[in-house]
Amino acid sequence: MHLLPFAASVFALLILPGPTNAILAMASQGLTAGRAIMLLGTVVAAYLIIVVPASGLAGPFLHRHPLAAQGVKLASATWVFYLALRLWGAGSSPTEIVTVRQLAITTLLNPKALIIGLTMMPSVGDVSATAATATLAFVVLFVSSIWLSTGRIVLGNEKQMPLLARRCGSATLLLFSAVLTLSAF
């Protein structure tokens, strides 16, 4: 696979709604330039932490140990469920709703990272590992910026997240948690 088809396929996967994207959209409330850089850097780093080792090491292990793959999905579902419950009852301060730590853990547990690492990363014979990793980082940054912008447009510039937006975000995360749980079985 060459870089352009790789970038397009990663974009197509990452642009779909998911836990990381939902968290990014909610984190856009009261967003400053410094916080945006921190959030974007967190997502890129978390994806790279999972994708790079998964593309070279985890694939054979997870194929031989399907229970480990199920465990990853269930851990992801549990974390997203926890975030949904927390969001439902959280205050309205954006930093209280979404922390960088929560975003990092959500992204580290995001099944999309494993999908990219196990099935989409180009082989070393097709392109250099550095070029593939740089392309991945760029696409993650681009998609994450789109989700932050979308959240900003939907939620506006208010300093507090409206109750309806929090409850819709919580319901969305609950749905993702259910889907992840079902996919584990």
Coordinates of C-alpha atoms in Angstrom, one line a residue:
M1 CA 0.0 0.0 0.0
H2 CA 1.4 3.4 -0.9
L3 CA 1.0 6.5 1.2
L4 CA -2.0 8.1 -0.5
P5 CA -4.3 5.1 -0.3
F6 CA -3.0 4.5 3.3
A7 CA -3.8 8.2 4.3
A8 CA -7.2 8.0 2.6
S9 CA -8.1 4.7 4.4
V10 CA -7.0 6.0 7.8
F11 CA -8.9 9.2 7.2
A12 CA -12.0 7.3 6.3
L13 CA -11.8 5.2 9.5
L14 CA -10.8 8.0 11.9
I15 CA -13.4 10.6 10.6
L16 CA -16.2 8.2 11.7
P17 CA -17.7 9.1 15.1
G18 CA -16.1 7.2 18.0
P19 CA -15.1 7.7 21.6
T20 CA -12.0 9.8 20.9
N21 CA -13.9 12.0 18.5
A22 CA -16.8 12.5 20.9
I23 CA -14.4 13.4 23.6
L24 CA -12.6 15.9 21.3
A25 CA -15.9 17.5 20.3
M26 CA -16.9 17.9 24.0
A27 CA -13.4 19.2 24.8
S28 CA -13.9 22.1 22.4
Q29 CA -16.0 23.9 24.9
G30 CA -14.1 27.0 26.2
L31 CA -11.1 25.9 24.0
T32 CA -7.9 28.0 24.1
A33 CA -5.0 27.7 21.7
G34 CA -2.8 26.1 24.4
R35 CA -5.5 23.6 25.3
A36 CA -6.1 22.7 21.6
I37 CA -2.4 22.0 21.1
M38 CA -2.4 19.8 24.2
L39 CA -5.5 17.9 23.1
L40 CA -4.2 17.4 19.6
G41 CA -0.8 16.3 20.7
T42 CA -2.3 13.9 23.2
V43 CA -4.4 12.2 20.5
V44 CA -1.5 11.9 18.0
A45 CA 0.8 10.5 20.7
A46 CA -1.7 8.0 21.9
Y47 CA -2.4 6.7 18.4
L48 CA 1.3 6.4 17.7
I49 CA 1.9 4.6 21.0
I50 CA -0.6 1.9 20.0
V51 CA -0.3 1.8 16.2
V52 CA 3.5 1.5 15.9
P53 CA 3.9 -1.5 18.2
A54 CA 0.7 -3.1 17.0
S55 CA 1.8 -3.0 13.4
G56 CA 5.0 -4.9 14.2
L57 CA 4.4 -6.9 17.4
A58 CA 0.9 -7.2 18.5
G59 CA -0.7 -8.6 15.4
P60 CA 0.6 -12.1 15.6
F61 CA 0.0 -12.1 19.4
L62 CA -3.6 -11.0 19.1
H63 CA -4.3 -13.5 16.3
R64 CA -3.0 -16.3 18.5
H65 CA -4.7 -15.1 21.6
P66 CA -8.3 -14.0 20.8
L67 CA -9.1 -13.6 24.5
A68 CA -6.5 -10.8 24.7
A69 CA -8.3 -9.1 21.8
Q70 CA -11.6 -9.5 23.6
G71 CA -10.0 -8.1 26.7
V72 CA -8.9 -5.0 24.9
K73 CA -12.4 -4.4 23.6
L74 CA -14.0 -4.9 27.0
A75 CA -11.4 -2.6 28.6
S76 CA -12.3 0.0 26.0
A77 CA -16.0 -0.5 26.6
T78 CA -15.7 -0.2 30.3
W79 CA -13.6 3.0 30.1
V80 CA -16.1 4.6 27.7
F81 CA -19.0 3.6 29.9
Y82 CA -17.2 5.2 32.9
L83 CA -16.8 8.4 30.9
A84 CA -20.4 8.4 29.9
L85 CA -21.5 8.1 33.5
R86 CA -19.1 10.8 34.5
L87 CA -20.3 13.2 31.8
W88 CA -23.9 12.6 32.7
G89 CA -23.3 13.9 36.2
A90 CA -20.4 16.3 35.7
G91 CA -20.5 20.0 36.3
S92 CA -20.5 22.2 33.2
S93 CA -16.8 23.4 33.3
P94 CA -15.1 22.1 30.1
T95 CA -11.9 21.1 32.1
E96 CA -14.1 19.3 34.6
I97 CA -15.9 17.4 31.7
V98 CA -12.9 16.4 29.6
T99 CA -9.3 16.1 30.9
V100 CA -6.2 15.4 28.9
R101 CA -5.7 12.2 30.9
Q102 CA -9.2 11.0 30.0
L103 CA -8.6 11.8 26.3
A104 CA -5.3 9.9 26.4
I105 CA -6.8 6.8 28.0
T106 CA -9.8 6.9 25.7
T107 CA -7.5 7.1 22.6
L108 CA -5.1 4.4 23.9
L109 CA -8.1 2.1 24.3
N110 CA -9.7 3.1 21.0
P111 CA -10.1 0.0 18.8
K112 CA -9.5 2.2 15.7
A113 CA -5.8 2.3 16.7
L114 CA -5.5 -1.5 16.7
I115 CA -7.3 -1.7 13.4
I116 CA -4.8 0.8 11.9
G117 CA -1.9 -1.0 13.4
L118 CA -3.0 -4.5 12.6
T119 CA -4.5 -4.1 9.2
M120 CA -3.7 -0.8 7.6
M121 CA -0.1 0.1 8.2
P122 CA 1.9 -0.4 5.0
S123 CA 4.6 -3.0 5.1
V124 CA 8.2 -1.9 5.3
G125 CA 8.7 -3.1 1.7
D126 CA 6.1 -0.8 0.3
V127 CA 7.1 2.5 2.1
S128 CA 9.5 3.5 4.8
A129 CA 8.3 3.2 8.4
T130 CA 9.1 6.8 9.0
A131 CA 7.0 8.0 6.1
A132 CA 4.1 5.8 7.1
T133 CA 4.3 7.0 10.7
A134 CA 4.5 10.7 9.6
T135 CA 1.5 10.2 7.4
L136 CA -0.5 8.6 10.2
A137 CA 0.4 11.5 12.5
F138 CA -0.7 14.0 10.0
V139 CA -4.0 12.3 9.3
V140 CA -4.7 11.9 13.0
L141 CA -3.9 15.6 13.6
F142 CA -6.1 16.6 10.6
V143 CA -9.1 14.5 11.7
S144 CA -8.8 15.5 15.4
S145 CA -8.8 19.2 14.3
I146 CA -12.0 18.6 12.3
W147 CA -13.6 17.1 15.4
L148 CA -12.5 19.9 17.7
S149 CA -13.8 22.4 15.1
T150 CA -17.1 20.6 14.8
G151 CA -17.5 20.6 18.6
R152 CA -16.7 24.3 18.6
I153 CA -19.4 25.0 15.9
V154 CA -22.0 22.9 17.6
L155 CA -21.4 24.0 21.2
G156 CA -20.5 27.6 20.4
N157 CA -18.2 29.9 22.4
E158 CA -20.1 29.6 25.7
K159 CA -17.9 29.0 28.8
Q160 CA -20.3 26.3 30.1
M161 CA -21.5 23.2 28.3
P162 CA -25.3 23.1 28.1
L163 CA -27.0 20.3 29.9
L164 CA -28.6 18.9 26.7
A165 CA -25.2 18.8 25.0
R166 CA -23.7 16.9 28.0
R167 CA -26.6 14.4 28.1
C168 CA -26.4 13.9 24.3
G169 CA -22.6 13.3 24.6
S170 CA -23.1 10.9 27.5
A171 CA -25.8 9.0 25.5
T172 CA -23.4 8.8 22.5
L173 CA -20.6 7.4 24.7
L174 CA -23.0 4.9 26.2
L175 CA -23.9 3.8 22.7
F176 CA -20.2 3.4 21.8
S177 CA -19.7 1.4 25.0
A178 CA -22.5 -1.0 24.1
V179 CA -21.2 -1.5 20.5
L180 CA -17.7 -2.2 21.9
T181 CA -19.1 -4.7 24.4
L182 CA -21.1 -6.5 21.7
S183 CA -18.2 -6.6 19.3
A184 CA -16.1 -8.4 22.0
F185 CA -18.5 -11.3 21.9

